[in-house]
Each structure stands twice: as C-alpha cells, then as structure tokens.
Coordinates of C-alpha atoms and ligand atoms in Angstrom, one line a residue:
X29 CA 31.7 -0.3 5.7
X30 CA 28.8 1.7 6.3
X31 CA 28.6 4.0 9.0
X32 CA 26.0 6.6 10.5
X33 CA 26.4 8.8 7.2
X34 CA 26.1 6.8 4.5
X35 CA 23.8 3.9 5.3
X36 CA 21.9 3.6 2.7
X37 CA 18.5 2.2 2.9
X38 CA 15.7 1.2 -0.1
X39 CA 12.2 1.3 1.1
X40 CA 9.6 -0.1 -1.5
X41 CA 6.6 1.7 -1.4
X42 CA 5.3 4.8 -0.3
X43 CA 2.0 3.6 1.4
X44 CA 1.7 4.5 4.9
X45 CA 4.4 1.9 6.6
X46 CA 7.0 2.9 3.8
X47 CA 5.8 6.7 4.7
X48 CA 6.8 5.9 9.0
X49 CA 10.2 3.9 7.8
X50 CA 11.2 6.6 5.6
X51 CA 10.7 9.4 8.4
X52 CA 12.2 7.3 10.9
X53 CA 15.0 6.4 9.4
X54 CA 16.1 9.7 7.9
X55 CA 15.1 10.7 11.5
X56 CA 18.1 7.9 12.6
X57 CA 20.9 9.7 9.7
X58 CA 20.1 6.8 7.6
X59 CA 20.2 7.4 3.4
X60 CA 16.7 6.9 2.2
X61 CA 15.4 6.3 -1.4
X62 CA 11.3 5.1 -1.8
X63 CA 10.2 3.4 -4.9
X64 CA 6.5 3.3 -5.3
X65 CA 5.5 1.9 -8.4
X66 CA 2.1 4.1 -8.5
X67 CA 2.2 8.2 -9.4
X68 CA 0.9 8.9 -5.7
X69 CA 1.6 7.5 -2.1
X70 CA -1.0 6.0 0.2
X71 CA -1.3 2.7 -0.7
X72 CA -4.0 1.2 -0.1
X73 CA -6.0 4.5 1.1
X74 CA -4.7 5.8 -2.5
X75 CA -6.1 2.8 -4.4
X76 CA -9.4 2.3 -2.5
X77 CA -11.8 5.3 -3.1
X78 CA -15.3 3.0 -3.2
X79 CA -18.1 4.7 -2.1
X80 CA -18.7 4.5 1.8
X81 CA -15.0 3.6 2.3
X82 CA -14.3 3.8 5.7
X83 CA -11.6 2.0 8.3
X84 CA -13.5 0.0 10.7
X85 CA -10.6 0.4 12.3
X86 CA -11.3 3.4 15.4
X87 CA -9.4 6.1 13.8
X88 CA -7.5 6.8 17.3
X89 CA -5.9 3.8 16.6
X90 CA -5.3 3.5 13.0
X91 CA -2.6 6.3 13.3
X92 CA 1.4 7.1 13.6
X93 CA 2.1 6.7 17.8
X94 CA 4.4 10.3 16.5
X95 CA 1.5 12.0 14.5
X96 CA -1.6 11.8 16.5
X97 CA -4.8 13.3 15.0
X98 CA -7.0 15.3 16.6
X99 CA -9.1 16.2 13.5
X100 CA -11.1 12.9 12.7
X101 CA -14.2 13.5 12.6
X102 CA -16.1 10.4 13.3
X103 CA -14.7 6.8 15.4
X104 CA -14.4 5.2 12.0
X105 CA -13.0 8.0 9.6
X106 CA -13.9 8.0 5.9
X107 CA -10.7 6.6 3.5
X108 CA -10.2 10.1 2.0
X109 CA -9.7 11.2 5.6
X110 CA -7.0 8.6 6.0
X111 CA -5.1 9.1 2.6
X112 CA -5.0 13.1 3.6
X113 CA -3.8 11.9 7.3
X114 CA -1.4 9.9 5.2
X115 CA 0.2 12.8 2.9
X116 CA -0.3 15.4 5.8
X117 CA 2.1 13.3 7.6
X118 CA 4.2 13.0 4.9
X119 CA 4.4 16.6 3.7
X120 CA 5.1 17.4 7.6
X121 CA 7.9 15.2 7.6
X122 CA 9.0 16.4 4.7
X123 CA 9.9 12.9 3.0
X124 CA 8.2 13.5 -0.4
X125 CA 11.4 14.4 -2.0
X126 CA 12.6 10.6 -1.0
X127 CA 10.4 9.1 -3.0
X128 CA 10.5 8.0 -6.7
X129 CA 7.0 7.3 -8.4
X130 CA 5.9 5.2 -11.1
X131 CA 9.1 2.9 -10.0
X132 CA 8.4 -0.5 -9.8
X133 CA 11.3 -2.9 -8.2
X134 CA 11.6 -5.2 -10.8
X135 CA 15.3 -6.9 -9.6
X136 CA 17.1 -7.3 -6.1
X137 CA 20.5 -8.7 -6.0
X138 CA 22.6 -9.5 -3.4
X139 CA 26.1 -8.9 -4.4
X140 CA 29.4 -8.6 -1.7
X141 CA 26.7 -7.4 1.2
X142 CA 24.7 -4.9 -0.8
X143 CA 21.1 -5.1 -2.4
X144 CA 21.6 -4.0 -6.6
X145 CA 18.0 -2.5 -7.3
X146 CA 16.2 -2.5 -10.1
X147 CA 13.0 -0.8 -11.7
X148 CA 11.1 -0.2 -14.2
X149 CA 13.1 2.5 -14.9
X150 CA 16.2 0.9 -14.9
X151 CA 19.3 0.3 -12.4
X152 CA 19.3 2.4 -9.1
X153 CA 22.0 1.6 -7.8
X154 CA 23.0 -0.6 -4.4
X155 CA 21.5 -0.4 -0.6
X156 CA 22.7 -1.8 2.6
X157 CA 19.4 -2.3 3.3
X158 CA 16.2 -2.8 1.7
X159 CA 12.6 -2.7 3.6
X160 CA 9.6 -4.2 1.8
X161 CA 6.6 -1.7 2.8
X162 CA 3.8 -3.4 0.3
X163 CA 0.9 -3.8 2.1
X164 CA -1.4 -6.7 2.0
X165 CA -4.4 -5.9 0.8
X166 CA -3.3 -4.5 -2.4
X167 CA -3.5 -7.2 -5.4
X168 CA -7.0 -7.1 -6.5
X169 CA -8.7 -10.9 -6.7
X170 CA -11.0 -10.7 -10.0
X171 CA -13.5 -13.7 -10.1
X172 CA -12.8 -16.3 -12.2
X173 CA -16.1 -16.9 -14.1
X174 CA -17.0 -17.1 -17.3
X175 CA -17.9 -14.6 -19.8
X176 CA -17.1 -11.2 -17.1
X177 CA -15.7 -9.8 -20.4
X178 CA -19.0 -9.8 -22.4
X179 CA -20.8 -8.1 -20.1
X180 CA -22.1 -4.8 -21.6
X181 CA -22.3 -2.5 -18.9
X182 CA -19.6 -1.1 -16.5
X183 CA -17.9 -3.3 -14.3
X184 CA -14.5 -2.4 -12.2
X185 CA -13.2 -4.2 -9.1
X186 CA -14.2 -2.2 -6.2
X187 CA -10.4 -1.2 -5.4
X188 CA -10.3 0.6 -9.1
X189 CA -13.7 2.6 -8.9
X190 CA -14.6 4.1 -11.8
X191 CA -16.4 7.4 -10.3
X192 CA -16.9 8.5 -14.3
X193 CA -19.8 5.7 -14.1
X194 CA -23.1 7.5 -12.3
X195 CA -24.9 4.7 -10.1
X196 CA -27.9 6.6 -10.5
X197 CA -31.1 5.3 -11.1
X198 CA -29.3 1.7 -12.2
X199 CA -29.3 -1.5 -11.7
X200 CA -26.0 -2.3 -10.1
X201 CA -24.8 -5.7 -9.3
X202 CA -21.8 -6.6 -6.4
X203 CA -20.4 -9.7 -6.2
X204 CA -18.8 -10.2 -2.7
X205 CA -20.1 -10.0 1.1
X206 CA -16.9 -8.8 2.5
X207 CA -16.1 -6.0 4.5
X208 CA -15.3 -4.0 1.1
X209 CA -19.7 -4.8 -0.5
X210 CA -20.8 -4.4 2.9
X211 CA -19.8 -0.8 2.9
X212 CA -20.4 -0.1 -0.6
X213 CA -24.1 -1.0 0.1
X214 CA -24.6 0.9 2.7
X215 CA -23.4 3.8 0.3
X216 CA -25.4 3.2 -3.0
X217 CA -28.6 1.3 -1.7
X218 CA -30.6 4.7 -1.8
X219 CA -29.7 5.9 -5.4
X220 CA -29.9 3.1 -7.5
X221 CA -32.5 1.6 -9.2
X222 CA -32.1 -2.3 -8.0
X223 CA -29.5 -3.4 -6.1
X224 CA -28.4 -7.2 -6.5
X225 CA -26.1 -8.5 -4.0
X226 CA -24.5 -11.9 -5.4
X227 CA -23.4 -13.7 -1.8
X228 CA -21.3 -17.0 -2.2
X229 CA -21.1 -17.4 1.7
X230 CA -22.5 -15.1 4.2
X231 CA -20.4 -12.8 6.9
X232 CA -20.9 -12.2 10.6
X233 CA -21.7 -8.8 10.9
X234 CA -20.9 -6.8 14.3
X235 CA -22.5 -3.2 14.7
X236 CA -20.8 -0.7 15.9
X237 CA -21.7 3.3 15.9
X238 CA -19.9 5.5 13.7
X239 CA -19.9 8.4 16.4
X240 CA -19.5 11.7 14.9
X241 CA -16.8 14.3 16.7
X242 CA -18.0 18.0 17.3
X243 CA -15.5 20.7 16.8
X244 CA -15.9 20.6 20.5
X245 CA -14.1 17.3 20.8
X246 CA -11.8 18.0 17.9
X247 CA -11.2 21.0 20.2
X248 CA -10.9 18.9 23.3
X249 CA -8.3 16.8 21.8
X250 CA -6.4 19.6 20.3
X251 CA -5.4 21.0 23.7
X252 CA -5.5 18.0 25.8
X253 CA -3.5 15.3 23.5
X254 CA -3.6 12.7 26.8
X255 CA -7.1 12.4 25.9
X256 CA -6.4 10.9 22.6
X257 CA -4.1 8.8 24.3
X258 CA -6.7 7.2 26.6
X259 CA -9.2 6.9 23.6
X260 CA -6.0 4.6 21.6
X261 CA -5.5 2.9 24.9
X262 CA -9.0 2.2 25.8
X263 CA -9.6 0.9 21.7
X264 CA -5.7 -0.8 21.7
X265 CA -7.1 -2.9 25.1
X266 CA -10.6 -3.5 23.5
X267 CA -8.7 -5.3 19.9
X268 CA -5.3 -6.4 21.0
X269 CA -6.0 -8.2 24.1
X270 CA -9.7 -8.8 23.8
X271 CA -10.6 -9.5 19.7
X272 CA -7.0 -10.7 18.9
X273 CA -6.7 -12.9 22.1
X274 CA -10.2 -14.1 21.2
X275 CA -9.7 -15.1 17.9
X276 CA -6.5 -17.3 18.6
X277 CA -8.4 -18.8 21.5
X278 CA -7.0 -17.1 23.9
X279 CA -10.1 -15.4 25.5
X280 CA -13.1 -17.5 24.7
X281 CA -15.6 -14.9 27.0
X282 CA -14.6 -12.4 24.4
X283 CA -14.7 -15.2 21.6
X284 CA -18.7 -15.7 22.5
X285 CA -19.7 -12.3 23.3
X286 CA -18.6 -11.2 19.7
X287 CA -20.5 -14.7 18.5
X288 CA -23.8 -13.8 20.4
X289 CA -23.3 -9.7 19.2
X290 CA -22.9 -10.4 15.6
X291 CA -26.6 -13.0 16.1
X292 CA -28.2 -9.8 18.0
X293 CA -27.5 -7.8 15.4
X294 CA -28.7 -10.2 12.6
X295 CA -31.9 -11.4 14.5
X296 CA -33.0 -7.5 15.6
X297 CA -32.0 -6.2 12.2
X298 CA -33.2 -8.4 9.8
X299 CA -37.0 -9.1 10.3
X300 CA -37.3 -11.1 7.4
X301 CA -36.7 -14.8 7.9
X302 CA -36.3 -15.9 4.6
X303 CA -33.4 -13.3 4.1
X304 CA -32.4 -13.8 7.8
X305 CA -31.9 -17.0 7.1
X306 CA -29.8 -15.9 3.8
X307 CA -27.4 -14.2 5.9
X308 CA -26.6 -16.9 8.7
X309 CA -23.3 -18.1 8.6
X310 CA -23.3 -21.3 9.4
X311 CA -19.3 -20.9 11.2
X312 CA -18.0 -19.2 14.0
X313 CA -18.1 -15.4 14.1
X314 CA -14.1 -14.1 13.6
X315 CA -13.2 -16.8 10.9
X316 CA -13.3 -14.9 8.3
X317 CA -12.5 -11.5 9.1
X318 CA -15.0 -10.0 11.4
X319 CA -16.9 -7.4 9.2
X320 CA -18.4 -4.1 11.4
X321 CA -21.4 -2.3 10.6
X322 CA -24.5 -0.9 11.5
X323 CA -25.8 0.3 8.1
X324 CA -25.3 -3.0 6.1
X325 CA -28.8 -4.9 7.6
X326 CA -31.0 -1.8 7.4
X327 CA -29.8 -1.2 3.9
X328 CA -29.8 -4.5 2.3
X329 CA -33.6 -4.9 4.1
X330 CA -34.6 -1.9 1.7
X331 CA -37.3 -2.7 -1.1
X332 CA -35.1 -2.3 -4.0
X333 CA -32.4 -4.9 -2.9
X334 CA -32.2 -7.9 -2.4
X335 CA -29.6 -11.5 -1.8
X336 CA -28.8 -13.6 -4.5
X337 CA -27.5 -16.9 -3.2
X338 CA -27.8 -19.1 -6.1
X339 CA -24.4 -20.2 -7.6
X340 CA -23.1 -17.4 -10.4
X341 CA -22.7 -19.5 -13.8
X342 CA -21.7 -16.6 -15.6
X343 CA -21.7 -13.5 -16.9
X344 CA -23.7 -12.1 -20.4
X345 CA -23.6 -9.5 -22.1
X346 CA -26.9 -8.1 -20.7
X347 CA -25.9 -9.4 -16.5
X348 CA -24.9 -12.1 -14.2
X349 CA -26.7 -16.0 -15.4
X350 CA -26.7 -18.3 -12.1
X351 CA -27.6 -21.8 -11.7
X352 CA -31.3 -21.8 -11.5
X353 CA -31.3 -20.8 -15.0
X354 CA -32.4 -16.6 -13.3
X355 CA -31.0 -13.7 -16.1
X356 CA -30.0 -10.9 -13.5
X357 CA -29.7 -7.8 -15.5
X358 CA -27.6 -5.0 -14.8
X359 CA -26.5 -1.9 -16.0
X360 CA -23.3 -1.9 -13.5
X361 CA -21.6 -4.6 -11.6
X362 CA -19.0 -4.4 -9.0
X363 CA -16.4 -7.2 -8.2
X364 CA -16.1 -6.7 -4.5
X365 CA -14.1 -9.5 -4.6
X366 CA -11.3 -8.9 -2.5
X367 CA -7.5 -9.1 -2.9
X368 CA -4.3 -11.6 -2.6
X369 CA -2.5 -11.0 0.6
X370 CA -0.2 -13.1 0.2
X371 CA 1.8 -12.0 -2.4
X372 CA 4.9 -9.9 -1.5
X373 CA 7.6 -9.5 -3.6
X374 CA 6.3 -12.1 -6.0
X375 CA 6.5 -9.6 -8.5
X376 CA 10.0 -8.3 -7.9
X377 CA 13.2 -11.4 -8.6
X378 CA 14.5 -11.3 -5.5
X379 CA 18.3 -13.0 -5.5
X380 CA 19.3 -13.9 -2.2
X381 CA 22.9 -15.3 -1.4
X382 CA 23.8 -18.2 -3.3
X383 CA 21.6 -17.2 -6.2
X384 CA 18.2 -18.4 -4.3
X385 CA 15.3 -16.6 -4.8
X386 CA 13.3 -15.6 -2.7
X387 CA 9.8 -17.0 -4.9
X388 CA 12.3 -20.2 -4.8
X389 CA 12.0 -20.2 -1.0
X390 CA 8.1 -19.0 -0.9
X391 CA 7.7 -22.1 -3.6
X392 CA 5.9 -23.9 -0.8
X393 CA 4.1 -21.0 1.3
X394 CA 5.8 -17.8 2.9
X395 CA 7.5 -17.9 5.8
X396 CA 9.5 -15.5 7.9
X397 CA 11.5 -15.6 11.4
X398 CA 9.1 -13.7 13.3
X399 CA 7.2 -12.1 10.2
X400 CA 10.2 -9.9 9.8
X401 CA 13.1 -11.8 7.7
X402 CA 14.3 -14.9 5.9
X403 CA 17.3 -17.0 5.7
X404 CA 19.5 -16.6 2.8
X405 CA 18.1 -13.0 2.1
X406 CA 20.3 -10.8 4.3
X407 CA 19.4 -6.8 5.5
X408 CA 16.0 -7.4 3.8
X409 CA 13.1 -6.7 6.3
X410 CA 9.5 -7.0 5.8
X411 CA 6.9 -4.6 7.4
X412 CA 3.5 -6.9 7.3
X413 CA 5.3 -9.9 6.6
X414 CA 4.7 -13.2 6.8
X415 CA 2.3 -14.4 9.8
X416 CA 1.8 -10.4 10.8
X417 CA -1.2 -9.9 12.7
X418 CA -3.6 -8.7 9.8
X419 CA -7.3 -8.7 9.7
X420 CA -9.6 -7.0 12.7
X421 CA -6.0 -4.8 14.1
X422 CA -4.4 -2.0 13.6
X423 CA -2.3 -2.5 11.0
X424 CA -0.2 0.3 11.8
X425 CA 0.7 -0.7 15.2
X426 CA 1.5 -3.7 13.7
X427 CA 3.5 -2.0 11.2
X428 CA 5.2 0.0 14.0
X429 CA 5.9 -3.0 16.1
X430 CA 7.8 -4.4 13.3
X431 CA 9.7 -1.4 12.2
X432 CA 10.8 -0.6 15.8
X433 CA 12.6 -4.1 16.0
X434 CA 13.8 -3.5 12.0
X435 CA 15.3 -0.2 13.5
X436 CA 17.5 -2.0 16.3
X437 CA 18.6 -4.4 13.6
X438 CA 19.4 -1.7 11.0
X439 CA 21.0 0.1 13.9
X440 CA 23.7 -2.7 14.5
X441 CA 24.8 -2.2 10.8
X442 CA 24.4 1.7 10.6
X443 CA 27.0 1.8 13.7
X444 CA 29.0 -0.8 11.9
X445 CA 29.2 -4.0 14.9
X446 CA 27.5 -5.9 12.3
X447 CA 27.2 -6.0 8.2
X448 CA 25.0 -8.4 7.3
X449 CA 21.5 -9.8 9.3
X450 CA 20.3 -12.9 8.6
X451 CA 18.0 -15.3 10.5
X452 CA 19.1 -18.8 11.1
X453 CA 17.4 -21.5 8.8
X454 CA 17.0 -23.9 12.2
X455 CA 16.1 -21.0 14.0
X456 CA 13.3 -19.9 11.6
X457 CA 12.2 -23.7 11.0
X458 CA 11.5 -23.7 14.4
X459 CA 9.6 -20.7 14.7
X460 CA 7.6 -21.9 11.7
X461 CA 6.8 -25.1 13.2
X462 CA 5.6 -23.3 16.7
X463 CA 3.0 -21.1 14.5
X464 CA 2.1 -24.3 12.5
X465 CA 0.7 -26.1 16.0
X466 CA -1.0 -22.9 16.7
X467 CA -3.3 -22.0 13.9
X468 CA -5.4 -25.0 14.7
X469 CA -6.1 -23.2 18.1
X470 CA -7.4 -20.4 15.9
X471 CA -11.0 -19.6 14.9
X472 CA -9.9 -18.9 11.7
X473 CA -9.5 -22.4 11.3
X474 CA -12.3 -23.6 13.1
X475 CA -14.3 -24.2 9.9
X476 CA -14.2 -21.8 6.7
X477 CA -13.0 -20.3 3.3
X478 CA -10.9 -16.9 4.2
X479 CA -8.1 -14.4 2.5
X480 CA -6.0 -15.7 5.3
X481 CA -5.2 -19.0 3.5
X482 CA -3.0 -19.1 1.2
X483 CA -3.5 -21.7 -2.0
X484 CA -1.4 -24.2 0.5
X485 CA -4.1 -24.1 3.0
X486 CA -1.6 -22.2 5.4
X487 CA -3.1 -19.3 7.5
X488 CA -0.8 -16.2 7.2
X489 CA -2.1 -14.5 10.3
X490 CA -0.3 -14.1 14.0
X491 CA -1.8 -17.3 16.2
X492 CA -1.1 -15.8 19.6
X493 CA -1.9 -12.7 21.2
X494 CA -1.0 -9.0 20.2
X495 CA 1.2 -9.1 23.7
X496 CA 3.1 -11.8 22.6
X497 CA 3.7 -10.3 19.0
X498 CA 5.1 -6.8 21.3
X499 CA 7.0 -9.8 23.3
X500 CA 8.7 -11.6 20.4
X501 CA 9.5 -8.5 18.7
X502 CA 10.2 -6.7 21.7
X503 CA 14.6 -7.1 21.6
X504 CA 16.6 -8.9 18.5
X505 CA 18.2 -11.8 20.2
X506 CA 21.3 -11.9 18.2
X507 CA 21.9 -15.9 18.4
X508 CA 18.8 -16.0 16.1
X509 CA 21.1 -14.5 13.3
X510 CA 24.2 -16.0 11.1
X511 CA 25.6 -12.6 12.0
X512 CA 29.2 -11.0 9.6
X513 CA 31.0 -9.2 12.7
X514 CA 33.5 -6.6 11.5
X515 CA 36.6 -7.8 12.7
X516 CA 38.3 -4.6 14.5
X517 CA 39.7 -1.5 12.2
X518 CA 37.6 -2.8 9.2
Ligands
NAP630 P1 -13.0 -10.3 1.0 O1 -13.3 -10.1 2.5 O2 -11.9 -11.2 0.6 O3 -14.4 -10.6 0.3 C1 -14.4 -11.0 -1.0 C2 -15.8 -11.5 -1.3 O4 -15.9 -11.9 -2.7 C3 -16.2 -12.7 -0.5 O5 -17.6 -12.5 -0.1 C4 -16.0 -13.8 -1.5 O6 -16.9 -14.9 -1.2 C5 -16.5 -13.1 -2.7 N1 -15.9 -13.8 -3.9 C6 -14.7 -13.9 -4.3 N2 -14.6 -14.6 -5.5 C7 -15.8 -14.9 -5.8 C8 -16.4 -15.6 -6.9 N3 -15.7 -16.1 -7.9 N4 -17.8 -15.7 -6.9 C9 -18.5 -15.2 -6.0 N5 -18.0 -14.6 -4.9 C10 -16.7 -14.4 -4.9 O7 -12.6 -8.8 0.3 P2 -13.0 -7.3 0.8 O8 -14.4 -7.2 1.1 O9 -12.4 -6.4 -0.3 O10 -12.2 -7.2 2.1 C11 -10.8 -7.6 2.2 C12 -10.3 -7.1 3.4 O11 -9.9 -5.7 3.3 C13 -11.2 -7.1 4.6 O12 -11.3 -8.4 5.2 C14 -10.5 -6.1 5.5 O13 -9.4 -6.7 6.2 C15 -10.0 -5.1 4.5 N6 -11.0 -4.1 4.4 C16 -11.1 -3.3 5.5 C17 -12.0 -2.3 5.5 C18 -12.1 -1.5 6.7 O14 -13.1 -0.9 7.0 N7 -11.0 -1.5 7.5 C19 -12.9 -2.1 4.5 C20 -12.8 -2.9 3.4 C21 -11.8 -3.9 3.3 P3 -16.4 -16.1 -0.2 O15 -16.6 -15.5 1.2 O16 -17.3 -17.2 -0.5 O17 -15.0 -16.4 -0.5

C-alpha cells in the first residue's frame, strides 16, 4: 500500500504543466519520475520559436500562481521569454533531475493497481499514479495537398522553424490566417522580398497594445509583488468572466463589444476595400479562436504583400498553383497550419482494467468526467483534458485548476484511505451529456470550421463559464468514483 513515502507518481512531459505537477508533488513527499519524449522541456514554448512568437496571452497571467514574474518585459511577452520563465522555474525548483528526456511513453498497463510504463527506451518500471501533462497544441497539422513535396525551396511547418533558412530578400509564402501567420507576418513583412499570404477563411482580429515595461515597473513589481497580483486579477476578470462567459453565451454585452472591436479594427486598419473585403469573416467574432493583434493589418497593407484567397490546387516545384490557373512563386513557404488538439495519448497504448484501451474508449470522440479522468482507467489524470477550457485563457490556470483537484485525489491514495480513483461510467455519461446540450449555446458553434472540433464534429472546449470550471473542480465528490477502500490494517 502506498503511503506518504513511496507514492510513486509518472508525469509524461516536461512542458510547463508537467514542470508545476512535478514541483508540486515532490513538494507533497510524492516519488516523481518525468518522461519527455523531446531532449529539452518546455513544450510548446520549446517547440515553437517562429519569428514574432509571442503569448497573446497578458504575461501576468500566463504564469505559476507560486512563481510570479516580475521581469516581463512587455503585456504579451515574446515565446523565448516564456520557455526561459519555464526552465527558470524549473532549475529553481530544482526538478530537472526528475526528468528523463528523449523518453517517449510508448505502453501503460494497469496491472493489480499499478500503471507498468513503457518507453522508447524500454520498461520503467510501475507507478501508483500516472498524470498526462501533453499539451494541446503540440501535433503539427501539415496540409494535405498535392505535390508539398516537389516544391523546391524551403518549406517547414511554422512549429519546426528552420532559422538556418534567411527570409531575406525572398519571396516567402504562408499558408494559414491563424493566430500562429498572423504573428509571423507581423515579423517578416519588412525583410522579404514578396510576401504571399494563402487565406482559406479569414479571422477576426482584436488589437490590443503590446505595452512595453520600464525597469521602473519591473522595479515596481519587484518590491511590491501585490501589484502583480492586481495586474493577474484585473487580466483574470477581463478573460475568465468577461471573454470566457461571452463566448459560451453567457455575457452577450461582452460577446458584441469584442464583435464590434474586432470590425473597428478591420474598417480603421485596412483602407483598402477590396482587401477589406478579403479579410471579413463572414461569422461571429470568438468562433474560431479570437486572434489579437495590432501589427497584423498595418503589415499585411504593406506594398510587397498581399491575400491570396483563391483555392490552393497544389504545390510545384517552383510555388503554390491555385484554382484560377495563378503560378505563385516562392523561394520559401511556411505551413502555418496549425496543430491537432485532440490527440492525447493516442500515441501511447494505454490498457485500462479489463484490457480496454483507452483509444478503444476515445474510438468515438474523447471524453472525460470533468476533463480530468475516465472510467476504466484508474489513478490516470489528465491536465488539459478533455473539454478543458482551451483557446483565448490561460492555459496555466487552467492547468492549475486541474492539478489542484488531481492533488486532493492523489492525496486520498498517498495517505492510503483510498487505492484506486476511478469515475463512474453513469456518472461521466451524464456529465458528457450536460456539455453535449451546451456547446450549441457556444459561439464556437454558432457557424464555422475551428481546431476545437474534433473529426466527430464534437467541440473539445469548456461550454460554461471559467467560475463554473473553479466550481466543478473546486472539491472531488467521492460518490462520483467506483472507489477500492482499504479495509482497516491493510
Ligand atoms: P490555426 O488557428 O489552427 O490556423 C491554421 C490555419 O491554417 C487556418 O487559417 C486554416 O484555415 C489554415 N489551413 C489549414 N489547413 C489548410 C489547408 N489544407 N489549406 C489552406 N489553409 C489551411 O493554427 P495556429 O495559427 O498555429 O494557431 C493554433 C492555436 O495556437 C491558436 O488558435 C492559439 O490557441 C495558439 N497560438 C497561440 C498564440 C498566442 O499568442 N497565444 C500564438 C500562436 C498560436 P481554416 O481557417 O480555413 O481552417
């Protein structure tokens, strides 16, 4: 039976949610091993290294509630700031050592109440517990279209950048409006030759200023951390009760004044009407995930860009061939297209008691009882799992909303009163149902394509409010679970 000592706990990957469970629960006397498949941590922040990479996220509130950071230097920090925030954390913690790189978890097992892991470097051993700490954004999407392997020039997805390739004085092409080519145009627009933008749909587009922080205010916050803490409140009001209520109709005030924001910003920015009318979406603004920026308009106005809207055919050797017949040729070209969230563990077999899997239960669309666990998979606990708030939040308050309810459940088992946590399959049907009726009261299904379907048509986002998220995952109730109870002197 394990007990405070020798609990012993797997966390797969070493992004920045693996990085907070690991500290935490070494921090709690738990046994800790990390298996990150890369050679580094940081996740996404490790992967993505674009240029103009930044969290649109306000920086005061894309951090650890225990490591608050008084050295950003602008509202929406650069990624490289974040990944160093990341291993500064990490080093300070001291949880390196925990971790085991170029690791993948290949096999979990379930066998007599412990998890038998697996990587690519062979058997590791058995856990009490395992946590999955993947991240979301992390598969890369490449297009499917014809001929992308006979182009000529370079071309990477935008979450592989190949910095060996100069942009210089090129003709680069990006295919993708999402929040990832909005940024990289912004970036490049000024030192390449031609820039071709290659829009399927267009995105709403909300500006925001990227405010820079004086040593003054670095300073400031330094010596007076309650001053970050009323910049993270006055940011965690502004998203979690007025964007997130807003986009699962729960504040339609909020839900128009982002609408008639993001049409300001198009109308004052974009003088042109023919490429105004390029970049109207013709859905609601927050249905596909809201994109932020102030340099995207100015920069895709510039002479030597411009909107391609015409269907892609395909790809040749010398650029990208669309429909109208149009050669657009290229020296570079950039697939901005975005990622799979909705992967998981698909990669990893997953044996869950009676010998289910888990991509056997996911065969029909992911589910989990309260985006943190699933029936037949005991002391398995997802951070960012299914139905997690994802998209225009923090996803590292989300992250630690999730862990701080794993933690009580990991706590009943560390102190022994229970040895195995699993959600009830009625129980979890039911909770599945009550998001089902929601996500038509969503804008995100109000009308359009977005990475928060799955190939099922399901939306894998939160449909209520952030407060009701904190609510729900605010105390385990234990009738929820098919619960092992020790009997007495076990
Ligand atoms: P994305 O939002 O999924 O955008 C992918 C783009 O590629 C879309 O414009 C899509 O068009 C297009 N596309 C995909 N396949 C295509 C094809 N075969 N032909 C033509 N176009 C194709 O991906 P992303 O921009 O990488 O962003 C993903 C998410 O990452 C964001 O929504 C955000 O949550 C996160 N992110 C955050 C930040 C940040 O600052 N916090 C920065 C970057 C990314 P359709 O719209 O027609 O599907």
């Amino acid at each position: 039976m394990a007990n405070d000592k020798d609990l012993t706990v797997a966390i797969i990957g070493a992004g920045a949610t693996g990085i907070m469970a690991a500290i935490k629960l070494g921090e709690a006397g738990c046994k800790v091993s990390v298996f990150e498949k890369e050679t580094d941590l940081g996740g996404t922040w490790r992967d993505n290294t674009y240029p103009g990479l930044i969290c649109d996220i306000p920086s005061h509130l894309y951090r650890f509630s225990f490591a608050p950071n008084p050295e950003w230097s602008r509202t929406f920090s650069p990624g490289s700031e974040i990944y160093d925030y990341i291993r500064r954390v990490a080093e300070d913690h001291d949880v390196e050592k925990l971790i085991s790189y170029d690791s993948e978890v290949t096999k979990l097992e379930y066998r007599d109440g412990r998890w038998k892991l697996e990587t690519t470097r062979g058997d590791q051993g058995e856990f009490n517990v395992v946590i999955s700490a993947v991240g979301i954004l992390h598969h890369p999407v490449y297009p499917d279209i014809d001929g992308l392997d006979h182009f000529e020039g370079d071309c990477f997805h935008s979450s592989r950048w190949d910095h060996e390739v100069s942009l210089e004085g090129k003709r680069v092409g990006i295919i993708g409006t999402g929040s990832t080519a909005v940024q990289i145009v912004g970036a490049i627009v000024d030192d390449v030759e031609k820039l071709s933008l290659f829009q399927r749909t267009p995105q709403w587009v909300l500006a925001a200023t990227n405010q820079v922080y004086s040593e003054e205010d670095k300073a400031n916050f330094r010596g007076n951390p309650d001053v970050m803490e009323q910049i993270y409140e006055s940011f965690a009001d502004t998203l979690n009760h007025g964007f997130a209520a807003a986009v699962v109709g729960e504040n339609d005030e909020a839900l128009e004044m982002i609408q008639s924001g993001c049409e300001r910003n198009l109308n004052e920015n974009i003088r042109d009407s023919e490429l105004r009318s390029k970049l109207t979406p013709n859905y609601s603004a927050g249905c596909k995930r809201l994109i932020v920026s102030d340099v995207f308009y100015p920069s895709i106005s510039k002479s030597n860009a411009e909107v391609i809207t015409d269907k892609i055919d395909r790809v040749e050797a010398k650029g990208v061939r669309t429909a109208d017949g149009v050669l657009h040729e290229l020296d570079v070209l950039v697939l901005a297209t975005g990622f799979d969230p909705h992967r998981f563990l698909a990669d990893t077999e997953v044996v869950g008691l009676d010998g289910t899997t888990l991509n056997e239960a996911w065969s029909k669309g992911n589910y989990a009882y309260k985006t943190i666990c699933v029936p037949n998979f005991p002391n398995l606990f997802f951070i960012g799992g299914p139905n997690s708030p994802i998209g225009n939040f923090s996803f590292l308050l989300t992250a630690e909303t999730q862990f701080a309810y794993i933690e009580k459940l990991v706590d009943l088992i560390r102190r022994g009163t229970l040895t195995e946590v699993v959600p009830k399959l009625d129980v979890t049907t039911a909770f599945r149902e009550k998001l089902n009726r929601a996500m038509p009261g969503t804008v995100w299904a109000s009308g359009c394509q977005s990475w928060y379907f799955d190939r099922f048509g399901n939306i894998g986002s939160w449909p209520w409010t952030f407060a009701r998220f904190e609510e729900e995952l605010s105390e385990p109730s234990l009738e929820d679970f098919c619960t092992t109870v020790e009997s007495e002197g076990s």
